[in-house]
Amino acid sequence: MKKIILLIISLFIVNILFSQILYDEGIVKGKNVTYEVKRGKGHLKSFTFIRNVNNPDTTFREVPNHNIIPPQMVDINMQVAEIIHDGLSPKELAQIYRSALIGMTFRVDAKKKELLQVTNFFYLCDEPFWANFSPDRLHDLEQLILRKLKLPSKLQEIYVEADFFVFVYGSEIQNIEETRETRRKAIEAWKQKDFKVEVRPWPKFVIKEKQDEE
C-alpha cells in the first residue's frame, strides 16, 4: 500500500513539473542569460518567442518569404539538428517528442559571412519539451550553434542581407544518422547546381492579419 501511495505522489509531482511553463511573457532570467519572452500575434499567435536581450544587433527586421527552400537551407537546418543533438543529454534526447518543433531566426554578419546571432527562438505554446527547457540550457545550445554552424560557401546573398527562419523537428534531432545523410545530399546538390531564391509576397491571410494588428 505504501508503494502505491509513493507511486501516486511521484506521478503527481512529475505532472506538476511538466505542467509548469518556464517562459511566461516578460523577462526570464537564468544564471548566465536573460531572455525576453513574447507571445506571437496573428498567424503566429500559437508560438512563444524567446530573445536574448544581449544580442549584438537588436534592430528589428521582418523576415521575408521565399519562393523555394534551397539545399543550402536544408544543409543549415540539418546542421542545427545535429548541434542540438550533440548538446542534449541522453535524458533530454529521450524526453523530446518526435513532433516537437523548435524554430529560430538567424542573422548573418554580412562582412564576415558568418552567423552573427540567433535573433530568437520560437516554439508552439503547448509544446512541453521546449516550454520546460531551462533558460541556461537554451543558452548553452545558442552558444553551441554560434560556435559550430558553418554557412554554406554558396549561400545565396538574400540570406546574408536579411534574417531567415530555421526549423528543426524532434525526429531530426533524435534520428541523427538520417539527419546526417539528408545534409550530405543537400551539400552535394548545392555544390553541383546554382539555386536562385527570390522574395515573394506572404500569403494573403498573413498580410490581412498584419493589417488587423496595426
mmCIF file of C-alpha atoms in Angstrom:
data_model
loop_
_atom_site.group_PDB
_atom_site.id
_atom_site.type_symbol
_atom_site.label_atom_id
_atom_site.label_comp_id
_atom_site.label_asym_id
_atom_site.label_seq_id
_atom_site.Cartn_x
_atom_site.Cartn_y
_atom_site.Cartn_z
ATOM 1 C CA MET A 1 0.000 0.000 0.000
ATOM 2 C CA LYS A 2 2.839 2.373 0.881
ATOM 3 C CA LYS A 3 4.455 1.697 -2.511
ATOM 4 C CA ILE A 4 1.203 2.561 -4.296
ATOM 5 C CA ILE A 5 0.878 5.808 -2.343
ATOM 6 C CA LEU A 6 4.504 6.735 -3.108
ATOM 7 C CA LEU A 7 3.937 5.976 -6.805
ATOM 8 C CA ILE A 8 0.834 8.194 -6.896
ATOM 9 C CA ILE A 9 2.731 11.016 -5.179
ATOM 10 C CA SER A 10 5.642 10.663 -7.620
ATOM 11 C CA LEU A 11 3.331 10.785 -10.629
ATOM 12 C CA PHE A 12 1.578 13.826 -9.170
ATOM 13 C CA ILE A 13 4.899 15.652 -8.729
ATOM 14 C CA VAL A 14 6.030 14.791 -12.267
ATOM 15 C CA ASN A 15 2.707 16.031 -13.656
ATOM 16 C CA ILE A 16 3.121 19.339 -11.800
ATOM 17 C CA LEU A 17 6.667 19.785 -13.083
ATOM 18 C CA PHE A 18 5.651 19.239 -16.694
ATOM 19 C CA SER A 19 2.608 21.477 -16.389
ATOM 20 C CA GLN A 20 4.765 24.422 -15.324
ATOM 21 C CA ILE A 21 5.759 26.798 -18.095
ATOM 22 C CA LEU A 22 9.137 28.445 -17.634
ATOM 23 C CA TYR A 23 8.621 31.077 -20.307
ATOM 24 C CA ASP A 24 5.823 33.378 -19.213
ATOM 25 C CA GLU A 25 5.596 36.618 -21.175
ATOM 26 C CA GLY A 26 8.102 39.172 -19.919
ATOM 27 C CA ILE A 27 11.690 38.785 -18.716
ATOM 28 C CA VAL A 28 13.046 35.343 -17.808
ATOM 29 C CA LYS A 29 16.481 35.065 -16.212
ATOM 30 C CA GLY A 30 18.921 32.200 -15.857
ATOM 31 C CA LYS A 31 22.316 32.237 -14.179
ATOM 32 C CA ASN A 32 24.085 33.186 -17.410
ATOM 33 C CA VAL A 33 21.413 34.715 -19.631
ATOM 34 C CA THR A 34 18.374 36.987 -19.715
ATOM 35 C CA TYR A 35 15.633 36.333 -22.256
ATOM 36 C CA GLU A 36 12.681 38.452 -23.309
ATOM 37 C CA VAL A 37 9.595 36.318 -23.894
ATOM 38 C CA LYS A 38 6.678 37.326 -26.126
ATOM 39 C CA ARG A 39 3.609 35.563 -27.466
ATOM 40 C CA GLY A 40 3.126 35.677 -31.212
ATOM 41 C CA LYS A 41 0.341 37.657 -32.853
ATOM 42 C CA GLY A 42 -1.885 36.996 -35.840
ATOM 43 C CA HIS A 43 -0.839 33.858 -37.723
ATOM 44 C CA LEU A 44 1.960 33.379 -35.161
ATOM 45 C CA LYS A 45 -0.271 33.522 -32.071
ATOM 46 C CA SER A 46 0.362 29.825 -31.344
ATOM 47 C CA PHE A 47 4.085 30.472 -30.847
ATOM 48 C CA THR A 48 6.214 31.685 -27.955
ATOM 49 C CA PHE A 49 9.228 33.816 -28.958
ATOM 50 C CA ILE A 50 12.391 33.983 -26.825
ATOM 51 C CA ARG A 51 15.053 36.638 -27.481
ATOM 52 C CA ASN A 52 18.438 37.070 -25.807
ATOM 53 C CA VAL A 53 18.462 40.681 -24.565
ATOM 54 C CA ASN A 54 22.239 40.799 -25.082
ATOM 55 C CA ASN A 55 22.126 40.084 -28.813
ATOM 56 C CA PRO A 56 24.752 42.224 -30.595
ATOM 57 C CA ASP A 57 22.199 43.609 -33.078
ATOM 58 C CA THR A 58 18.756 44.485 -31.702
ATOM 59 C CA THR A 59 17.452 46.124 -34.888
ATOM 60 C CA PHE A 60 14.056 44.727 -35.893
ATOM 61 C CA ARG A 61 13.956 43.122 -39.326
ATOM 62 C CA GLU A 62 10.980 41.465 -40.938
ATOM 63 C CA VAL A 63 11.781 38.007 -42.268
ATOM 64 C CA PRO A 64 10.947 37.778 -45.985
ATOM 65 C CA ASN A 65 9.058 34.924 -47.600
ATOM 66 C CA HIS A 66 10.987 32.932 -50.226
ATOM 67 C CA ASN A 67 9.840 31.082 -53.324
ATOM 68 C CA ILE A 68 11.811 27.885 -52.589
ATOM 69 C CA ILE A 69 13.775 26.142 -49.840
ATOM 70 C CA PRO A 70 17.190 25.620 -51.469
ATOM 71 C CA PRO A 71 19.545 22.804 -50.410
ATOM 72 C CA GLN A 72 21.730 25.396 -48.669
ATOM 73 C CA MET A 73 18.914 25.912 -46.162
ATOM 74 C CA VAL A 74 18.418 22.167 -45.762
ATOM 75 C CA ASP A 75 22.156 21.989 -45.008
ATOM 76 C CA ILE A 76 21.793 24.667 -42.307
ATOM 77 C CA ASN A 77 18.668 23.074 -40.792
ATOM 78 C CA MET A 78 20.348 19.672 -40.543
ATOM 79 C CA GLN A 79 23.481 21.212 -39.039
ATOM 80 C CA VAL A 80 21.357 22.817 -36.336
ATOM 81 C CA ALA A 81 19.596 19.498 -35.657
ATOM 82 C CA GLU A 82 22.966 17.771 -35.203
ATOM 83 C CA ILE A 83 24.329 20.566 -32.998
ATOM 84 C CA ILE A 84 21.251 20.327 -30.760
ATOM 85 C CA HIS A 85 21.557 16.520 -30.700
ATOM 86 C CA ASP A 86 25.152 16.775 -29.529
ATOM 87 C CA GLY A 87 24.230 19.442 -26.976
ATOM 88 C CA LEU A 88 21.405 17.491 -25.318
ATOM 89 C CA SER A 89 21.961 14.932 -22.588
ATOM 90 C CA PRO A 90 20.808 11.307 -23.122
ATOM 91 C CA LYS A 91 17.923 12.008 -20.738
ATOM 92 C CA GLU A 92 16.873 15.089 -22.711
ATOM 93 C CA LEU A 93 17.098 13.187 -26.002
ATOM 94 C CA ALA A 94 14.807 10.513 -24.586
ATOM 95 C CA GLN A 95 12.266 13.119 -23.461
ATOM 96 C CA ILE A 96 11.972 15.133 -26.656
ATOM 97 C CA TYR A 97 8.943 14.349 -28.811
ATOM 98 C CA ARG A 98 9.468 13.423 -32.468
ATOM 99 C CA SER A 99 6.979 16.123 -33.471
ATOM 100 C CA ALA A 100 8.476 18.773 -31.148
ATOM 101 C CA LEU A 101 9.282 21.791 -33.327
ATOM 102 C CA ILE A 102 11.856 24.429 -32.450
ATOM 103 C CA GLY A 103 12.284 27.416 -34.729
ATOM 104 C CA MET A 104 14.998 30.052 -34.848
ATOM 105 C CA THR A 105 15.586 33.335 -36.620
ATOM 106 C CA PHE A 106 19.181 33.722 -37.804
ATOM 107 C CA ARG A 107 21.063 36.906 -38.654
ATOM 108 C CA VAL A 108 24.308 36.840 -40.650
ATOM 109 C CA ASP A 109 27.282 39.178 -40.370
ATOM 110 C CA ALA A 110 27.367 40.436 -43.961
ATOM 111 C CA LYS A 111 31.058 41.380 -43.843
ATOM 112 C CA LYS A 112 32.385 38.210 -42.249
ATOM 113 C CA LYS A 113 29.807 35.933 -43.939
ATOM 114 C CA GLU A 114 29.229 34.067 -40.688
ATOM 115 C CA LEU A 115 26.355 33.702 -38.248
ATOM 116 C CA LEU A 116 26.080 36.842 -36.116
ATOM 117 C CA GLN A 117 23.289 35.812 -33.752
ATOM 118 C CA VAL A 118 20.267 33.678 -33.075
ATOM 119 C CA THR A 119 17.825 36.600 -33.134
ATOM 120 C CA ASN A 120 15.197 34.493 -31.369
ATOM 121 C CA PHE A 121 13.930 31.001 -30.649
ATOM 122 C CA PHE A 122 10.269 30.085 -31.025
ATOM 123 C CA TYR A 123 8.122 27.055 -30.318
ATOM 124 C CA LEU A 124 4.438 26.111 -30.181
ATOM 125 C CA CYS A 125 2.986 27.333 -26.880
ATOM 126 C CA ASP A 126 1.628 23.896 -25.944
ATOM 127 C CA GLU A 127 4.887 22.045 -26.705
ATOM 128 C CA PRO A 128 6.047 20.700 -23.295
ATOM 129 C CA PHE A 129 9.701 19.907 -24.009
ATOM 130 C CA TRP A 130 10.858 23.365 -25.092
ATOM 131 C CA ALA A 131 8.407 25.134 -22.768
ATOM 132 C CA ASN A 132 10.176 23.476 -19.823
ATOM 133 C CA PHE A 133 13.736 23.686 -21.160
ATOM 134 C CA SER A 134 15.681 25.891 -18.738
ATOM 135 C CA PRO A 135 16.997 29.304 -19.897
ATOM 136 C CA ASP A 136 20.598 28.315 -19.135
ATOM 137 C CA ARG A 137 20.323 25.090 -21.149
ATOM 138 C CA LEU A 138 18.767 27.034 -24.026
ATOM 139 C CA HIS A 139 21.655 29.493 -23.780
ATOM 140 C CA ASP A 140 24.090 26.546 -23.943
ATOM 141 C CA LEU A 141 22.507 25.459 -27.230
ATOM 142 C CA GLU A 142 22.521 29.039 -28.502
ATOM 143 C CA GLN A 143 26.276 29.304 -27.891
ATOM 144 C CA LEU A 144 26.930 25.911 -29.494
ATOM 145 C CA ILE A 145 25.055 26.985 -32.628
ATOM 146 C CA LEU A 146 27.033 30.235 -32.834
ATOM 147 C CA ARG A 147 30.331 28.367 -32.471
ATOM 148 C CA LYS A 148 29.694 25.354 -34.670
ATOM 149 C CA LEU A 149 27.369 26.373 -37.507
ATOM 150 C CA LYS A 150 29.135 26.693 -40.859
ATOM 151 C CA LEU A 151 27.325 28.669 -43.535
ATOM 152 C CA PRO A 152 27.442 27.024 -46.980
ATOM 153 C CA SER A 153 30.057 28.632 -49.231
ATOM 154 C CA LYS A 154 27.395 29.150 -51.906
ATOM 155 C CA LEU A 155 24.764 30.603 -49.579
ATOM 156 C CA GLN A 156 22.520 32.937 -51.565
ATOM 157 C CA GLU A 157 23.034 36.642 -50.883
ATOM 158 C CA ILE A 158 19.369 37.004 -49.985
ATOM 159 C CA TYR A 159 20.059 35.111 -46.725
ATOM 160 C CA VAL A 160 23.056 37.304 -45.946
ATOM 161 C CA GLU A 161 21.127 40.546 -46.413
ATOM 162 C CA ALA A 162 18.033 39.585 -44.384
ATOM 163 C CA ASP A 163 17.101 37.389 -41.421
ATOM 164 C CA PHE A 164 15.808 33.898 -42.138
ATOM 165 C CA PHE A 165 13.964 31.115 -40.328
ATOM 166 C CA VAL A 166 15.354 27.715 -39.373
ATOM 167 C CA PHE A 167 13.043 24.879 -38.286
ATOM 168 C CA VAL A 168 14.055 21.626 -36.603
ATOM 169 C CA TYR A 169 11.828 18.725 -35.525
ATOM 170 C CA GLY A 170 12.466 16.373 -32.631
ATOM 171 C CA SER A 171 12.700 13.460 -35.080
ATOM 172 C CA GLU A 172 15.601 15.194 -36.868
ATOM 173 C CA ILE A 173 17.362 15.699 -33.532
ATOM 174 C CA GLN A 174 16.860 12.075 -32.472
ATOM 175 C CA ASN A 175 17.479 10.262 -35.780
ATOM 176 C CA ILE A 176 20.945 11.669 -36.233
ATOM 177 C CA GLU A 177 22.126 9.234 -38.940
ATOM 178 C CA GLU A 178 19.179 10.150 -41.181
ATOM 179 C CA THR A 179 19.833 13.822 -40.476
ATOM 180 C CA ARG A 180 23.486 13.495 -41.490
ATOM 181 C CA GLU A 181 22.508 11.702 -44.688
ATOM 182 C CA THR A 182 19.967 14.420 -45.530
ATOM 183 C CA ARG A 183 22.660 17.038 -45.034
ATOM 184 C CA ARG A 184 25.151 15.091 -47.182
ATOM 185 C CA LYS A 185 22.666 15.017 -50.069
ATOM 186 C CA ALA A 186 21.920 18.724 -49.626
ATOM 187 C CA ILE A 187 25.633 19.594 -49.809
ATOM 188 C CA GLU A 188 26.006 17.540 -52.993
ATOM 189 C CA ALA A 189 23.028 19.364 -54.506
ATOM 190 C CA TRP A 190 24.212 22.937 -53.798
ATOM 191 C CA LYS A 191 27.742 22.126 -54.931
ATOM 192 C CA GLN A 192 26.536 20.789 -58.275
ATOM 193 C CA LYS A 193 23.878 23.354 -59.131
ATOM 194 C CA ASP A 194 23.048 27.008 -58.542
ATOM 195 C CA PHE A 195 19.648 27.645 -56.963
ATOM 196 C CA LYS A 196 18.044 31.046 -57.417
ATOM 197 C CA VAL A 197 15.985 32.213 -54.455
ATOM 198 C CA GLU A 198 13.554 35.109 -54.741
ATOM 199 C CA VAL A 199 11.387 37.004 -52.281
ATOM 200 C CA ARG A 200 7.676 36.512 -52.824
ATOM 201 C CA PRO A 201 4.657 38.051 -51.072
ATOM 202 C CA TRP A 202 3.431 36.411 -47.916
ATOM 203 C CA PRO A 203 0.065 34.608 -48.305
ATOM 204 C CA LYS A 204 -2.993 36.869 -48.165
ATOM 205 C CA PHE A 205 -4.099 35.640 -44.723
ATOM 206 C CA VAL A 206 -0.718 36.711 -43.305
ATOM 207 C CA ILE A 207 -0.963 40.187 -44.862
ATOM 208 C CA LYS A 208 -4.544 40.603 -43.604
ATOM 209 C CA GLU A 209 -3.566 39.680 -40.044
ATOM 210 C CA LYS A 210 -0.674 42.139 -40.124
ATOM 211 C CA GLN A 211 -3.042 44.904 -41.223
ATOM 212 C CA ASP A 212 -5.521 43.981 -38.480
ATOM 213 C CA GLU A 213 -2.762 44.303 -35.869
ATOM 214 C CA GLU A 214 -1.814 47.845 -36.952
#
